[in-house]
Coordinates of C-alpha atoms in Angstrom, one line a residue:
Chain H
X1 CA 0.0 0.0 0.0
X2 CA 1.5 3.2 -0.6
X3 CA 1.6 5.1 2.6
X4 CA -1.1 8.4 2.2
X5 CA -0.8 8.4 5.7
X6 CA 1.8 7.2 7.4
X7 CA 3.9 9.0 10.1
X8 CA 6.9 7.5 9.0
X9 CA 6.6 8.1 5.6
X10 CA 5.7 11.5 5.8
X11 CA 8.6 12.5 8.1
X12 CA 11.1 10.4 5.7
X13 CA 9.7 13.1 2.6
X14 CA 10.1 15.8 5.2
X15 CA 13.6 14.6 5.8
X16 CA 14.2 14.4 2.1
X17 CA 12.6 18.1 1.4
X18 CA 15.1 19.4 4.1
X19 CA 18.2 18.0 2.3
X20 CA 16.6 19.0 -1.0
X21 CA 15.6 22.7 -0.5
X22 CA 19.3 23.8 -0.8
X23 CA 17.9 27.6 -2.0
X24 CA 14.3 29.4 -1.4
X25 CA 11.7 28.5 -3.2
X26 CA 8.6 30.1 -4.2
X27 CA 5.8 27.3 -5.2
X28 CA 2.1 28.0 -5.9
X29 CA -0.6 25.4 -5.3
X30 CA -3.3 26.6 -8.3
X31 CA -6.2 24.4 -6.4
X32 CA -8.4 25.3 -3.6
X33 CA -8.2 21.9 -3.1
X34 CA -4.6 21.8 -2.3
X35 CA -4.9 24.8 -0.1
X36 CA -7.8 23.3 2.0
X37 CA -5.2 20.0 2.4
X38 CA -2.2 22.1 3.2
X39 CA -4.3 23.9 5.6
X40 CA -5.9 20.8 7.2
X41 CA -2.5 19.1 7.1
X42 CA -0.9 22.2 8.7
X43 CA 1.8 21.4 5.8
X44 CA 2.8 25.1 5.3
X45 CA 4.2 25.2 9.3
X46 CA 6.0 22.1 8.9
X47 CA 8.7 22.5 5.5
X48 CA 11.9 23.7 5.4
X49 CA 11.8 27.4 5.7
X50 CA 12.8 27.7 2.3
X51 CA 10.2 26.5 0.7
X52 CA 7.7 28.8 0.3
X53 CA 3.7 27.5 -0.5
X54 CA 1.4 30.4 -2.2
X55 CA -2.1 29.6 -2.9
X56 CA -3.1 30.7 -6.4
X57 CA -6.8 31.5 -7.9
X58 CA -8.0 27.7 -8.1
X59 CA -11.3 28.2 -6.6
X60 CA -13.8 28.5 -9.6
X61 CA -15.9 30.3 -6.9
X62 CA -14.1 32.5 -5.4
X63 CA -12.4 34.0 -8.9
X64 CA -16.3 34.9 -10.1
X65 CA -15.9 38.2 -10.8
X66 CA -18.7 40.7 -8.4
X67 CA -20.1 42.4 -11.3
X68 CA -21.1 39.4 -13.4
X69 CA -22.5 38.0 -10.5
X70 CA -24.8 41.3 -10.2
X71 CA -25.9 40.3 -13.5
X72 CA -26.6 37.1 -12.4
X73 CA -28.7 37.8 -9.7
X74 CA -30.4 40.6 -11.1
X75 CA -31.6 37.6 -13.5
X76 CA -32.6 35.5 -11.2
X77 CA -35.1 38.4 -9.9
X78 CA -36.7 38.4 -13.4
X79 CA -40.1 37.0 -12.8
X80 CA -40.5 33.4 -14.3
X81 CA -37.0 32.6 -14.4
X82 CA -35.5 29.9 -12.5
X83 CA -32.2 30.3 -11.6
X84 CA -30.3 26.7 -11.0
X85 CA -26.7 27.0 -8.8
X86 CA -24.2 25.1 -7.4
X87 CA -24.7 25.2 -3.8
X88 CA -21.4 26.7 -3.2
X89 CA -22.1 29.9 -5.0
X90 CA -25.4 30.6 -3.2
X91 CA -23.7 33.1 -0.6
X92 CA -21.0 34.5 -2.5
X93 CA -21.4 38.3 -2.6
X94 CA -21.9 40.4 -5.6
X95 CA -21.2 44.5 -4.9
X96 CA -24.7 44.5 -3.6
X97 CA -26.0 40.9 -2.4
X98 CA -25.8 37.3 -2.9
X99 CA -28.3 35.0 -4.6
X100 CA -29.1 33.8 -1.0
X101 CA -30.3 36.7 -0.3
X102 CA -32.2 37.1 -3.9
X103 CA -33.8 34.0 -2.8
X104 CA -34.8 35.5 0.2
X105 CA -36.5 38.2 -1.3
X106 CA -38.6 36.2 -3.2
X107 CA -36.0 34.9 -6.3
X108 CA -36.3 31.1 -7.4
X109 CA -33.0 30.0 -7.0
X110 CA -32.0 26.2 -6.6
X111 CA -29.4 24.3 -5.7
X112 CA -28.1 21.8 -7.9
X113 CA -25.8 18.3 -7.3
X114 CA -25.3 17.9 -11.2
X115 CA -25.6 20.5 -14.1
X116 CA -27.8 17.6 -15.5
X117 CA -30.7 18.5 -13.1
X118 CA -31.1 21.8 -14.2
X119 CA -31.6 20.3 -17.2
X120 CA -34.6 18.0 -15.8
X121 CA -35.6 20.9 -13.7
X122 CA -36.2 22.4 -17.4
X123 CA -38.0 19.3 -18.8
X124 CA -40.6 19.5 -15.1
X125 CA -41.4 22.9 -15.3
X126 CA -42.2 23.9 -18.8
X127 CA -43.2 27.1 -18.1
X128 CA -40.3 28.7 -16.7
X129 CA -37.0 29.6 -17.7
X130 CA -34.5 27.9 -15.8
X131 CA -30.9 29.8 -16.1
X132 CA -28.0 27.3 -15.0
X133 CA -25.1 29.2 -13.6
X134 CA -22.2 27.5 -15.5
X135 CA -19.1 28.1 -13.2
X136 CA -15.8 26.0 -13.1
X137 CA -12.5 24.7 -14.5
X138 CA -11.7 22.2 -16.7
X139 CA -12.8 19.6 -14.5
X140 CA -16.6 20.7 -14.3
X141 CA -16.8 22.5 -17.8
X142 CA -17.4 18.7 -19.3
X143 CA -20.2 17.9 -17.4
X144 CA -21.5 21.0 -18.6
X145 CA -21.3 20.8 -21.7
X146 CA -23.1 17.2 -21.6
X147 CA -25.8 18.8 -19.7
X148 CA -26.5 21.1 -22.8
X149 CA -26.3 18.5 -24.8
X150 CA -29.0 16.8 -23.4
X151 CA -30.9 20.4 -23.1
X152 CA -30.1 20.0 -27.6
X153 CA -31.3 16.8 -27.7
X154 CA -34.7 17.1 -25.6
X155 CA -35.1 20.2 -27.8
X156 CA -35.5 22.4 -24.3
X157 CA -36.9 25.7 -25.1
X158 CA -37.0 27.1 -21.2
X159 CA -33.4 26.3 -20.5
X160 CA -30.3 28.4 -20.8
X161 CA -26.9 28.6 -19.2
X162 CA -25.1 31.8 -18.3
X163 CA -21.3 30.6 -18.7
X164 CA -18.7 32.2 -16.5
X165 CA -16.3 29.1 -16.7
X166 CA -12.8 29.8 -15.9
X167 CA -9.7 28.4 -17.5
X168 CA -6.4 27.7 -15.2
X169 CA -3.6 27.3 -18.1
X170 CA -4.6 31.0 -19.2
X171 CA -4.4 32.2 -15.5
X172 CA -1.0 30.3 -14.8
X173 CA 0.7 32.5 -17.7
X174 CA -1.2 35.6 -16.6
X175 CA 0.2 35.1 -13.3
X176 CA 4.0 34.6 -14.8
X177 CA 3.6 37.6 -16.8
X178 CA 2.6 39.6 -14.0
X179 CA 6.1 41.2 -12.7
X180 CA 4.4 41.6 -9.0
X181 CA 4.0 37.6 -8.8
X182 CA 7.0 35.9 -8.0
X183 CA 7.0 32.4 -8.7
X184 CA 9.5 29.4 -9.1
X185 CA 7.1 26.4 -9.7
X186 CA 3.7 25.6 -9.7
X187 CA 1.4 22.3 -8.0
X188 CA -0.5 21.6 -10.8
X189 CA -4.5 20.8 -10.2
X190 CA -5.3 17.4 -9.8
X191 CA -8.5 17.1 -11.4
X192 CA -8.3 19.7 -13.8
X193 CA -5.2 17.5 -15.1
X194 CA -7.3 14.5 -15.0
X195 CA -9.4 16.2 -18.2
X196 CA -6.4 18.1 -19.3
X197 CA -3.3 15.8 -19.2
X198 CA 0.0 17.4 -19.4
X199 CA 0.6 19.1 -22.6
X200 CA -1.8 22.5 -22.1
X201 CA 1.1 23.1 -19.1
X202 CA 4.0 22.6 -21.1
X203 CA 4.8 25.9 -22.1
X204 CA 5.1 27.0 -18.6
X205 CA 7.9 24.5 -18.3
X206 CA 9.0 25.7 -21.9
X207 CA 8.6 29.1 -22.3
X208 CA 9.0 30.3 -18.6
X209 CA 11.2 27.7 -17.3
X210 CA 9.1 26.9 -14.2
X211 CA 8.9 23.6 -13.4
X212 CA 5.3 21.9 -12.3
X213 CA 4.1 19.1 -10.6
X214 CA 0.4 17.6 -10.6
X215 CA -0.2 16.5 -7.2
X216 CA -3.1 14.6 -5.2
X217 CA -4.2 15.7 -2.4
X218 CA -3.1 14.0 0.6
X219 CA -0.2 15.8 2.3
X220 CA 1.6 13.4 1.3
X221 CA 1.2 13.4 -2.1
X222 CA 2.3 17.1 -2.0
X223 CA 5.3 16.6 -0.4
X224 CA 6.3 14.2 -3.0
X225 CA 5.1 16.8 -5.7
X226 CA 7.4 19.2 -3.8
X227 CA 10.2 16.4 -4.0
X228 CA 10.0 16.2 -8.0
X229 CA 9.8 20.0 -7.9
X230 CA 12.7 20.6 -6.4
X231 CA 14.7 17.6 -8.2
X232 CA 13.7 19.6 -11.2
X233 CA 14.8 23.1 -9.9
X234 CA 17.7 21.5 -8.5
X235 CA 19.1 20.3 -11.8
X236 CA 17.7 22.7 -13.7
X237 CA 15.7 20.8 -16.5
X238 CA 11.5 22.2 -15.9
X239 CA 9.3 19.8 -17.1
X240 CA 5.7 19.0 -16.6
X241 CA 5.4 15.6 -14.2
X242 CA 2.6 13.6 -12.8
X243 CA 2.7 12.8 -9.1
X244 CA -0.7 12.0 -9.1
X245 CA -0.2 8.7 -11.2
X246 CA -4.0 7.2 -10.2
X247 CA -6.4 9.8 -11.6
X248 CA -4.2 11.8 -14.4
X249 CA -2.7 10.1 -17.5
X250 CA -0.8 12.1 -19.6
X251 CA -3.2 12.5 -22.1
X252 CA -5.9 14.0 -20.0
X253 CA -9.7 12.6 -20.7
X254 CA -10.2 13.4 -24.5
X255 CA -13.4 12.3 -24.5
X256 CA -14.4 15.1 -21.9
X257 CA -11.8 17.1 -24.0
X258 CA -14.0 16.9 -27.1
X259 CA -17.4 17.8 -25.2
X260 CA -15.6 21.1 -24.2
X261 CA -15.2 22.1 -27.7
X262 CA -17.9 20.4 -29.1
X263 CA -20.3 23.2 -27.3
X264 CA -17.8 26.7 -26.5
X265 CA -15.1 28.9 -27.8
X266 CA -12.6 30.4 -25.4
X267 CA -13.5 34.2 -25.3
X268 CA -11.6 36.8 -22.4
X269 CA -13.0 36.7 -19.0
X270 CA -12.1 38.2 -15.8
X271 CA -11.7 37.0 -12.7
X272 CA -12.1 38.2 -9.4
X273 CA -9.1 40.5 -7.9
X274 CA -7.0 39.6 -11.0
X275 CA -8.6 41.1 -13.7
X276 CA -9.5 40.3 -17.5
X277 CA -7.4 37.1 -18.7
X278 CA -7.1 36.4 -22.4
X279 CA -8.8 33.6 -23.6
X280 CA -9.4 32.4 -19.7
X281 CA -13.0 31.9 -20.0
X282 CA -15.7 29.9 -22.8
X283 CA -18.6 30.9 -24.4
X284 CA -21.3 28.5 -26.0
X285 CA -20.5 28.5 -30.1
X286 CA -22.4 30.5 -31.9
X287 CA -25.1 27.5 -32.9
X288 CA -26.2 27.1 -29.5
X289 CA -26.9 31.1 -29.0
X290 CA -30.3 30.0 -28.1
X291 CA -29.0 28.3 -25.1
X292 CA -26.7 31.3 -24.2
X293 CA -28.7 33.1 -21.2
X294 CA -26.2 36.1 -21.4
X295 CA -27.6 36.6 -25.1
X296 CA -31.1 35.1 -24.4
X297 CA -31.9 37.7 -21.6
X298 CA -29.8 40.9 -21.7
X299 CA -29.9 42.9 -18.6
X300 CA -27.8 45.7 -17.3
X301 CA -27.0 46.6 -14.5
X302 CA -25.5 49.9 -12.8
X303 CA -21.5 49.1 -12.1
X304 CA -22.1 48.6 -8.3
X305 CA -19.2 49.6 -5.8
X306 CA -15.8 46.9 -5.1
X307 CA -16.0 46.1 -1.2
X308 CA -13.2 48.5 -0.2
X309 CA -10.2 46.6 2.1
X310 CA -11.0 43.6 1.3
X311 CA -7.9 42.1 -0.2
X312 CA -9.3 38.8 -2.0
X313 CA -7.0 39.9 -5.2
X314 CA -3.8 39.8 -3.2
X315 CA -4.6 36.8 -1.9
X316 CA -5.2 34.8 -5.2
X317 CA -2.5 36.8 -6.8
X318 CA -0.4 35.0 -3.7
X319 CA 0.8 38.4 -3.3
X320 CA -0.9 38.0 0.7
X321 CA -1.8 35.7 2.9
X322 CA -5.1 35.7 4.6
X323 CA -3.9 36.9 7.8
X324 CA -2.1 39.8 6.1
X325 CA -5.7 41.0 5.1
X326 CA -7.0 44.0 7.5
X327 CA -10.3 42.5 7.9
X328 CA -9.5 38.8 7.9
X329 CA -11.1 36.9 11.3
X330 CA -12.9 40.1 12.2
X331 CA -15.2 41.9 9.5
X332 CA -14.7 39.2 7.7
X333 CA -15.4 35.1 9.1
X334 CA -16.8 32.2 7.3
X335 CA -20.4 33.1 8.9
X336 CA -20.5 36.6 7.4
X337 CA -17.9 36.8 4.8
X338 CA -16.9 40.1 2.9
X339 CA -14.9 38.2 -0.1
X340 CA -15.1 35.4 -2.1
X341 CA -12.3 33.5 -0.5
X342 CA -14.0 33.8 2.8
X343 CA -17.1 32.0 1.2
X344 CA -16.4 28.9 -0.4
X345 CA -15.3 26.2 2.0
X346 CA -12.0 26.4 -0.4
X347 CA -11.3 29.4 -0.6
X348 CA -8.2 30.4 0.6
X349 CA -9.4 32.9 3.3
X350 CA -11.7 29.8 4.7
X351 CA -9.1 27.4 4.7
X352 CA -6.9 29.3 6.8
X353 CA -9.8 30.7 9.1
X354 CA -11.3 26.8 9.6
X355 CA -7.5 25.2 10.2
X356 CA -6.3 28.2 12.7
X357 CA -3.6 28.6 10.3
X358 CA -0.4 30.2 12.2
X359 CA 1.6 33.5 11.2
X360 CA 4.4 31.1 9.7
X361 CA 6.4 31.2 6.7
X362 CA 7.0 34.6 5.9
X363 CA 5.5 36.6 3.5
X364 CA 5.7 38.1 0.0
Chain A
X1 CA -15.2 22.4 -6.1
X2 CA -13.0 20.0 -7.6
X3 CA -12.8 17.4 -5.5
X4 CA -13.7 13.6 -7.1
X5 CA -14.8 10.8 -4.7
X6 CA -13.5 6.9 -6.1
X7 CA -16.6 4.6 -6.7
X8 CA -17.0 1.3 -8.1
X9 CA -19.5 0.2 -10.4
X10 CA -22.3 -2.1 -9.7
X11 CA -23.9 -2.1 -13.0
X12 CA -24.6 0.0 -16.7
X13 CA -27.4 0.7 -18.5
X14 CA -27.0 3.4 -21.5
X15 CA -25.0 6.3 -20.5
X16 CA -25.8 5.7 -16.3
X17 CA -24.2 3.2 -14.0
X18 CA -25.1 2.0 -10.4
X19 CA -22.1 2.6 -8.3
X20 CA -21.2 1.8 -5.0
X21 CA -19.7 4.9 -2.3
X22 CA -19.2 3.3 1.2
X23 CA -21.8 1.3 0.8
X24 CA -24.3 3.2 -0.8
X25 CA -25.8 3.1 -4.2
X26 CA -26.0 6.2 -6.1
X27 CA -26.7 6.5 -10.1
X28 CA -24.3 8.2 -12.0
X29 CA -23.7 9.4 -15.4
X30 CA -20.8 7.6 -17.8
X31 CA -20.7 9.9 -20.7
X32 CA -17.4 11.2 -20.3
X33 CA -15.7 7.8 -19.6
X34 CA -17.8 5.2 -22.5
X35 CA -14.8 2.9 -21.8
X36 CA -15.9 2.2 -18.0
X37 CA -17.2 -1.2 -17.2
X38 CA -19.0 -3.3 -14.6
X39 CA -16.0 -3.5 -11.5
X40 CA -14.4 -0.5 -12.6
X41 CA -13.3 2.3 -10.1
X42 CA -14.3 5.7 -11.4
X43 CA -13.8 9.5 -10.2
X44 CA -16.9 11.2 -9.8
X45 CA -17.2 14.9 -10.0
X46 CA -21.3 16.8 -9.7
X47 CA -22.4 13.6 -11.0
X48 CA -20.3 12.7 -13.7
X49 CA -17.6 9.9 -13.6
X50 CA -14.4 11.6 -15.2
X51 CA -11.5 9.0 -14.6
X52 CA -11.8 5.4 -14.6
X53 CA -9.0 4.1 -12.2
X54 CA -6.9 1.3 -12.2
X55 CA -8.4 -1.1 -9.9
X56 CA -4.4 -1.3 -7.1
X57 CA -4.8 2.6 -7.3
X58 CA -8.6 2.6 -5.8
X59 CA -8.0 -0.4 -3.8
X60 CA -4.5 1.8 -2.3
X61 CA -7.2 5.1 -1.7
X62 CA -9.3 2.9 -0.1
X63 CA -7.1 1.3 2.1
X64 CA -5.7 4.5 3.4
X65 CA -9.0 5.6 4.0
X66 CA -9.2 2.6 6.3
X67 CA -6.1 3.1 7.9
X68 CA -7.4 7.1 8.2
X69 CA -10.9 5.3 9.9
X70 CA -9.0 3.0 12.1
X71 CA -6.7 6.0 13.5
X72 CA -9.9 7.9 13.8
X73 CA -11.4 5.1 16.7
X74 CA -8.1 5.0 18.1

């Protein structure tokens, strides 16, 4: 059995990362995931002190940007629309509210397991319009894009979906290119690697020399990541490796690969606290306009106001850590968050709050 | 958001299969992976499996879940 948890395994890679980290190093974990095991793990507080963790934008949640989602719920008030969520996006704010509180005024908002039932929610109520709110990385987009597939095949008039899908190799080269990000290496996404495989990373290995790692998410696992990190910044060869050998193959899933561009086009979208990124998010091809609720139902909506302090952008930036943030664990808590990374349960902001995470480490 | 639970499946009929998490049965959709079959160990993520597993890799997470459960009662 391969240890995931085994005291004396894990101190033998900690033993290994000591001899290893021989110069400081900078590594991002892109995944909320990740940050929420490094958190749990209490990972950060325990590696050499030149090895640095960062966690990146890898919350598909979190990085929804506060003005789409005015748009979104400014929908969902529209009489006869339905408007069918992930559960995890119900009490993220916009400038002025969240759909929670939408729903609270009266809004039909639902909570969804599978993007597939919004799409029977559409086929039992005929005479409403139910909006899905299509938000995630590769790993979700797939699923997705089957559920409109089954919308085209049904021949669904009543159901839409309003696509604010995010992208992670787009962000990871807007993060290189951004000269107040300083970054040696990256822990790739697990999952988003399981539909990906390696070769949409490879020019950050290429191009920017940075080596990266796609880890599971045991601390374990990371630590091993970490290991083949730092044998590659050691010797000075970045490549793009697979540490987490039993759910990514090289070659991704091409099957979920296909459904992606079967049904959207990349297009520039912009994520929360970092900003518009080139070709980062997807739109549904032009054939399937009729199930585009952004075209389907235009609404505007007055620009509301950025929360003020709140320092969500450094923190997915890795330019911050939580604690660093002015309002973190006081104005801002898990109960009554004031940014996005406060609000999903992986969110940077949340992890840290939840696992008591200590003023260790340094920072940026 | 991301995270993907292993599950075996029981059984397949069209594009859904019958799996089995912890000893509960839950239907799931197999469009993404048309190559899984009856006894395979898939990922599932919001409702979809994504990954069919090599059965020593699940069998490995699933043992260190036990070991996880048995330092739990400890």
């Amino acid at each position: 059995m391969q240890p995931y948890r085994n005291k004396d395994y894990a101190q033998h890679l900690l033993d290994r990362l000591r001899q290893e980290a021989v110069r400081p190093l900078s590594a991002m974990e892109v995944c909320g995931t990740h940050t929420v095991a490094i958190a749990r793990s209490g990972l950060r507080e325990l590696l050499p002190e030149n090895i640095r963790l960062i966690s990146g934008p890898g919350c598909p949640v979190c990085v929804t940007d506060d003005l789409d989602l005015d748009i979104v719920i400014a929908l969902a008030q529209q009489p006869g629309i339905v408007m069918a969520t992930f559960g995890d996006m119900m009490r993220v704010p916009g400038t002025q509210s969240s759909l929670l509180e939408a729903k609270s005024r009266g809004a039909d908002v639902r909570v969804v397991y599978s993007p597939t039932d919004a799409v029977d929610l559409a086929a039992e109520h005929p005479d409403k319009q139910v909006v899905f709110l299509a938000v995630g990385f590769e790993t979700t987009i797939p699923t997705i894009a089957v559920a409109v597939e089954q919308a085209v095949q049904q021949g669904l008039r009543n159901f839409s979906i309003f696509s604010l899908h995010k992208l992670v190799p787009p962000v990871m080269e807007a993060l290189l290119t951004d000269p107040e990000v300083k970054l040696d290496a990256f822990i790739n996404p697990g999952h988003v690697c399981t539909i990906l495989g390696t070769e949409p990373f490879k020019f950050i290995a290429e191009k920017y020399g940075k080596p990266c790692v796609v880890a599971g998410f045991e601390a374990v696992d990371i630590m091993e990541a970490l290991l083949m990190i730092l044998s590659q910044y050691n010797q000075g060869r970045p490549a793009v490796e697979i540490q987490y050998k039993r759910a990514v193959r090289p070659e991704g899933n091409p099957v979920a690969r296909a459904f992606i561009d079967k049904y959207f086009i990349p297009v520039n979208a912009t994520w929360r606290g970092i900003g518009e990124v080139p070709g980062s998010g997807l739109a549904l091809r032009d054939e399937f306009a009729h199930l585009d609720a952004q075209k389907r139902f235009p609404i505007t909506v007055t620009p509301g106001k950025r929360v003020k302090n709140c320092s969500c952008g450094q923190v997915l930036k890795g330019l911050k850590l939580p604690y660093e943030c002015a309002l973190f664990g006081k104005a801002c808590t898990p109960m009554k968050p004031v940014g996005p990374c406060m609000v999903s349960t992986e969110g940077s902001c949340a992890a840290y709050y939840r696992y008591g995470a200590q003023k260790v480490g340094g920072t940026v | 958001m991301c995270l993907a639970i292993p599950s075996k499946i029981l059984s397949i009929k069209g594009h859904t299969a019958e799996i089995d998490v912890g000893g509960n049965t839950k239907e799931v959709n197999i469009t993404l992976t048309p190559e899984a079959k009856v006894g395979d160990y898939v990922l599932l993520h919001a409702g979809f499996a994504i990954h069919v597993m090599d059965e020593q890799a699940a069998e490995e997470i699933f043992d260190a879940w036990e070991v996880a459960y048995a330092a739990l009662q400890e």
